[in-house]
């Protein structure tokens, strides 16, 4: 009887390590691919959303189209964070057997509406009236430009016969053709309000585009000094 009990105990001791070894072996971790589209409440794609896996401690950023793709495992928690939106998270079920999970996310806006504030450079209303009503100094550059434009206008109206070089005429014709092709099917461009056209026009005038070579420049007037009377 004692021999039978001893054999039974010895056999039990030999089975315990085998059972512990089998139980100690963990099941291989399964990976799944989580992907989808992230949109706002108006179903517009949201880019730059941080998508983070809590279990694997990995993260990605959503694309311009709102599409994201992240490697995860069953039972993992996925966090979604973006500036201007509330935080969101989802959990992958433990019983999920597929290798791919489609999860589309709709983020709620996280904004606070505040009243409009107008910032003015004046502390009081009297300072505002003083700065607005006081006489502003005339910009010498603007004054010179106005005088130059007036003189150019007078010169153009006075000279009826203008000599334009062939190169300048060809360049002007090509520019007009290019402008017509660029603005085809659109409203015509008003070059009177185009500062670049004005600068080109002034430069052309300075280079002698509208200069009439047959007209001689007036000679400067001579100043005649009075002779001093001789003392007798």
GROMACS .gro file of C-alpha atoms in nm:
model
  232
    1UNK     CA    1   0.000   0.000   0.000
    2UNK     CA    2   0.278   0.239   0.090
    3UNK     CA    3   0.456   0.153  -0.232
    4UNK     CA    4   0.143   0.240  -0.435
    5UNK     CA    5   0.104   0.577  -0.258
    6UNK     CA    6   0.472   0.658  -0.320
    7UNK     CA    7   0.443   0.578  -0.690
    8UNK     CA    8   0.129   0.794  -0.720
    9UNK     CA    9   0.297   1.095  -0.554
   10UNK     CA   10   0.608   1.056  -0.769
   11UNK     CA   11   0.397   1.043  -1.087
   12UNK     CA   12   0.209   1.358  -0.982
   13UNK     CA   13   0.534   1.547  -0.924
   14UNK     CA   14   0.652   1.459  -1.274
   15UNK     CA   15   0.331   1.597  -1.430
   16UNK     CA   16   0.333   1.936  -1.248
   17UNK     CA   17   0.633   2.089  -1.440
   18UNK     CA   18   0.483   1.977  -1.771
   19UNK     CA   19   0.150   2.146  -1.692
   20UNK     CA   20   0.322   2.464  -1.575
   21UNK     CA   21   0.533   2.470  -1.891
   22UNK     CA   22   0.225   2.436  -2.111
   23UNK     CA   23   0.037   2.707  -1.919
   24UNK     CA   24   0.343   2.935  -1.927
   25UNK     CA   25   0.348   2.941  -2.305
   26UNK     CA   26   0.160   3.254  -2.421
   27UNK     CA   27  -0.046   3.264  -2.732
   28UNK     CA   28   0.130   3.443  -3.019
   29UNK     CA   29   0.022   3.805  -3.045
   30UNK     CA   30  -0.196   3.878  -3.345
   31UNK     CA   31  -0.170   4.201  -3.543
   32UNK     CA   32  -0.446   4.373  -3.734
   33UNK     CA   33  -0.439   4.667  -3.973
   34UNK     CA   34  -0.672   4.947  -3.867
   35UNK     CA   35  -0.762   5.199  -4.138
   36UNK     CA   36  -1.038   5.439  -4.232
   37UNK     CA   37  -1.126   5.801  -4.306
   38UNK     CA   38  -1.137   6.083  -4.051
   39UNK     CA   39  -1.394   6.358  -4.116
   40UNK     CA   40  -1.555   6.643  -3.926
   41UNK     CA   41  -1.922   6.692  -3.851
   42UNK     CA   42  -1.975   6.821  -4.208
   43UNK     CA   43  -1.809   6.508  -4.353
   44UNK     CA   44  -1.505   6.703  -4.469
   45UNK     CA   45  -1.171   6.516  -4.448
   46UNK     CA   46  -0.945   6.622  -4.161
   47UNK     CA   47  -0.570   6.608  -4.213
   48UNK     CA   48  -0.297   6.611  -3.950
   49UNK     CA   49  -0.487   6.398  -3.698
   50UNK     CA   50  -0.261   6.209  -3.455
   51UNK     CA   51  -0.363   5.841  -3.439
   52UNK     CA   52  -0.189   5.658  -3.150
   53UNK     CA   53  -0.198   5.293  -3.040
   54UNK     CA   54  -0.200   5.263  -2.661
   55UNK     CA   55  -0.080   4.902  -2.652
   56UNK     CA   56   0.193   4.921  -2.915
   57UNK     CA   57   0.281   5.285  -2.841
   58UNK     CA   58   0.294   5.375  -3.208
   59UNK     CA   59   0.139   5.662  -3.395
   60UNK     CA   60   0.075   5.806  -3.739
   61UNK     CA   61  -0.067   6.126  -3.892
   62UNK     CA   62  -0.371   6.127  -4.119
   63UNK     CA   63  -0.323   6.234  -4.481
   64UNK     CA   64  -0.473   6.534  -4.659
   65UNK     CA   65  -0.768   6.320  -4.767
   66UNK     CA   66  -0.830   6.212  -4.405
   67UNK     CA   67  -0.717   5.853  -4.467
   68UNK     CA   68  -0.516   5.678  -4.195
   69UNK     CA   69  -0.370   5.329  -4.150
   70UNK     CA   70  -0.218   5.190  -3.829
   71UNK     CA   71  -0.098   4.850  -3.706
   72UNK     CA   72  -0.273   4.735  -3.387
   73UNK     CA   73  -0.375   4.425  -3.193
   74UNK     CA   74  -0.710   4.293  -3.064
   75UNK     CA   75  -0.800   4.461  -2.735
   76UNK     CA   76  -0.595   4.771  -2.818
   77UNK     CA   77  -0.721   5.128  -2.766
   78UNK     CA   78  -0.673   5.375  -3.052
   79UNK     CA   79  -0.665   5.750  -2.971
   80UNK     CA   80  -0.749   6.026  -3.220
   81UNK     CA   81  -0.633   6.380  -3.145
   82UNK     CA   82  -0.646   6.695  -3.361
   83UNK     CA   83  -0.626   7.067  -3.299
   84UNK     CA   84  -0.972   7.222  -3.282
   85UNK     CA   85  -1.152   6.889  -3.228
   86UNK     CA   86  -1.250   6.685  -2.924
   87UNK     CA   87  -1.043   6.379  -2.840
   88UNK     CA   88  -1.181   6.044  -2.949
   89UNK     CA   89  -1.085   5.682  -2.886
   90UNK     CA   90  -1.203   5.340  -2.997
   91UNK     CA   91  -1.128   4.984  -2.879
   92UNK     CA   92  -1.050   4.688  -3.104
   93UNK     CA   93  -1.254   4.387  -2.980
   94UNK     CA   94  -1.060   4.090  -2.839
   95UNK     CA   95  -1.274   3.850  -3.038
   96UNK     CA   96  -1.194   4.013  -3.370
   97UNK     CA   97  -1.047   3.748  -3.600
   98UNK     CA   98  -0.992   3.938  -3.925
   99UNK     CA   99  -0.657   4.091  -4.018
  100UNK     CA  100  -0.805   4.422  -4.129
  101UNK     CA  101  -1.038   4.662  -3.945
  102UNK     CA  102  -1.224   4.949  -4.112
  103UNK     CA  103  -1.302   5.228  -3.863
  104UNK     CA  104  -1.429   5.562  -3.996
  105UNK     CA  105  -1.408   5.845  -3.743
  106UNK     CA  106  -1.619   6.162  -3.719
  107UNK     CA  107  -1.456   6.424  -3.494
  108UNK     CA  108  -1.661   6.686  -3.312
  109UNK     CA  109  -1.535   7.046  -3.321
  110UNK     CA  110  -1.401   7.181  -2.993
  111UNK     CA  111  -1.427   7.559  -3.029
  112UNK     CA  112  -1.545   7.840  -2.804
  113UNK     CA  113  -1.739   8.132  -2.951
  114UNK     CA  114  -1.632   8.470  -2.814
  115UNK     CA  115  -1.746   8.823  -2.887
  116UNK     CA  116  -1.563   9.033  -3.142
  117UNK     CA  117  -1.305   9.274  -3.002
  118UNK     CA  118  -1.186   9.577  -3.199
  119UNK     CA  119  -0.839   9.702  -3.107
  120UNK     CA  120  -0.765  10.068  -3.182
  121UNK     CA  121  -0.435  10.255  -3.143
  122UNK     CA  122  -0.605  10.539  -2.950
  123UNK     CA  123  -0.679  10.535  -2.581
  124UNK     CA  124  -0.958  10.794  -2.588
  125UNK     CA  125  -1.197  10.941  -2.842
  126UNK     CA  126  -1.027  11.280  -2.819
  127UNK     CA  127  -0.696  11.125  -2.932
  128UNK     CA  128  -0.877  10.969  -3.226
  129UNK     CA  129  -1.024  11.307  -3.332
  130UNK     CA  130  -0.687  11.476  -3.293
  131UNK     CA  131  -0.506  11.228  -3.516
  132UNK     CA  132  -0.781  11.219  -3.779
  133UNK     CA  133  -0.840  11.594  -3.809
  134UNK     CA  134  -0.480  11.711  -3.802
  135UNK     CA  135  -0.317  11.799  -4.132
  136UNK     CA  136  -0.108  11.516  -4.271
  137UNK     CA  137   0.229  11.597  -4.430
  138UNK     CA  138   0.244  11.555  -4.806
  139UNK     CA  139   0.457  11.265  -4.920
  140UNK     CA  140   0.725  11.411  -5.152
  141UNK     CA  141   0.743  11.090  -5.354
  142UNK     CA  142   0.369  11.096  -5.427
  143UNK     CA  143   0.383  11.467  -5.508
  144UNK     CA  144   0.667  11.415  -5.756
  145UNK     CA  145   0.482  11.125  -5.918
  146UNK     CA  146   0.172  11.341  -5.967
  147UNK     CA  147   0.379  11.618  -6.124
  148UNK     CA  148   0.554  11.370  -6.355
  149UNK     CA  149   0.226  11.215  -6.466
  150UNK     CA  150   0.084  11.560  -6.540
  151UNK     CA  151   0.388  11.658  -6.745
  152UNK     CA  152   0.377  11.329  -6.937
  153UNK     CA  153   0.010  11.383  -7.017
  154UNK     CA  154   0.083  11.734  -7.148
  155UNK     CA  155   0.372  11.605  -7.360
  156UNK     CA  156   0.156  11.331  -7.514
  157UNK     CA  157  -0.130  11.567  -7.598
  158UNK     CA  158   0.102  11.827  -7.751
  159UNK     CA  159   0.292  11.584  -7.976
  160UNK     CA  160   0.064  11.463  -8.253
  161UNK     CA  161   0.323  11.294  -8.474
  162UNK     CA  162   0.515  11.034  -8.274
  163UNK     CA  163   0.803  10.831  -8.408
  164UNK     CA  164   0.801  10.476  -8.268
  165UNK     CA  165   1.093  10.246  -8.342
  166UNK     CA  166   1.017   9.910  -8.512
  167UNK     CA  167   1.149   9.716  -8.211
  168UNK     CA  168   0.922   9.903  -7.972
  169UNK     CA  169   0.621   9.859  -8.200
  170UNK     CA  170   0.684   9.485  -8.237
  171UNK     CA  171   0.724   9.441  -7.862
  172UNK     CA  172   0.405   9.634  -7.796
  173UNK     CA  173   0.215   9.425  -8.053
  174UNK     CA  174   0.338   9.098  -7.900
  175UNK     CA  175   0.242   9.214  -7.551
  176UNK     CA  176  -0.107   9.299  -7.671
  177UNK     CA  177  -0.145   8.957  -7.836
  178UNK     CA  178  -0.029   8.779  -7.521
  179UNK     CA  179  -0.266   8.987  -7.308
  180UNK     CA  180  -0.558   8.901  -7.536
  181UNK     CA  181  -0.478   8.529  -7.516
  182UNK     CA  182  -0.439   8.537  -7.137
  183UNK     CA  183  -0.768   8.721  -7.081
  184UNK     CA  184  -0.974   8.539  -7.343
  185UNK     CA  185  -1.326   8.473  -7.211
  186UNK     CA  186  -1.277   8.715  -6.922
  187UNK     CA  187  -1.349   9.076  -6.849
  188UNK     CA  188  -1.095   9.312  -7.010
  189UNK     CA  189  -0.814   9.431  -6.787
  190UNK     CA  190  -0.816   9.798  -6.693
  191UNK     CA  191  -0.450   9.899  -6.709
  192UNK     CA  192  -0.528  10.243  -6.569
  193UNK     CA  193  -0.550  10.076  -6.229
  194UNK     CA  194  -0.245   9.854  -6.283
  195UNK     CA  195   0.066   9.995  -6.109
  196UNK     CA  196   0.294   9.765  -6.310
  197UNK     CA  197   0.155   9.906  -6.635
  198UNK     CA  198   0.214  10.258  -6.511
  199UNK     CA  199   0.574  10.182  -6.417
  200UNK     CA  200   0.636  10.025  -6.759
  201UNK     CA  201   0.477  10.326  -6.929
  202UNK     CA  202   0.689  10.575  -6.735
  203UNK     CA  203   1.003  10.373  -6.808
  204UNK     CA  204   0.919  10.370  -7.179
  205UNK     CA  205   0.872  10.745  -7.179
  206UNK     CA  206   1.205  10.794  -7.007
  207UNK     CA  207   1.371  10.572  -7.268
  208UNK     CA  208   1.233  10.789  -7.549
  209UNK     CA  209   0.947  10.572  -7.676
  210UNK     CA  210   0.719  10.870  -7.746
  211UNK     CA  211   0.990  11.122  -7.823
  212UNK     CA  212   0.943  11.329  -8.136
  213UNK     CA  213   1.289  11.370  -8.284
  214UNK     CA  214   1.179  11.649  -8.520
  215UNK     CA  215   1.099  11.881  -8.231
  216UNK     CA  216   1.400  12.059  -8.096
  217UNK     CA  217   1.439  12.112  -7.729
  218UNK     CA  218   1.394  12.475  -7.629
  219UNK     CA  219   1.713  12.641  -7.526
  220UNK     CA  220   1.726  12.769  -7.173
  221UNK     CA  221   1.654  13.138  -7.138
  222UNK     CA  222   1.955  13.361  -7.091
  223UNK     CA  223   1.960  13.593  -6.798
  224UNK     CA  224   2.080  13.945  -6.893
  225UNK     CA  225   2.241  14.130  -6.611
  226UNK     CA  226   2.212  14.503  -6.588
  227UNK     CA  227   2.532  14.697  -6.630
  228UNK     CA  228   2.637  14.904  -6.338
  229UNK     CA  229   2.649  15.277  -6.403
  230UNK     CA  230   2.997  15.427  -6.389
  231UNK     CA  231   3.059  15.684  -6.126
  232UNK     CA  232   3.157  16.025  -6.257
   0.00000   0.00000   0.00000
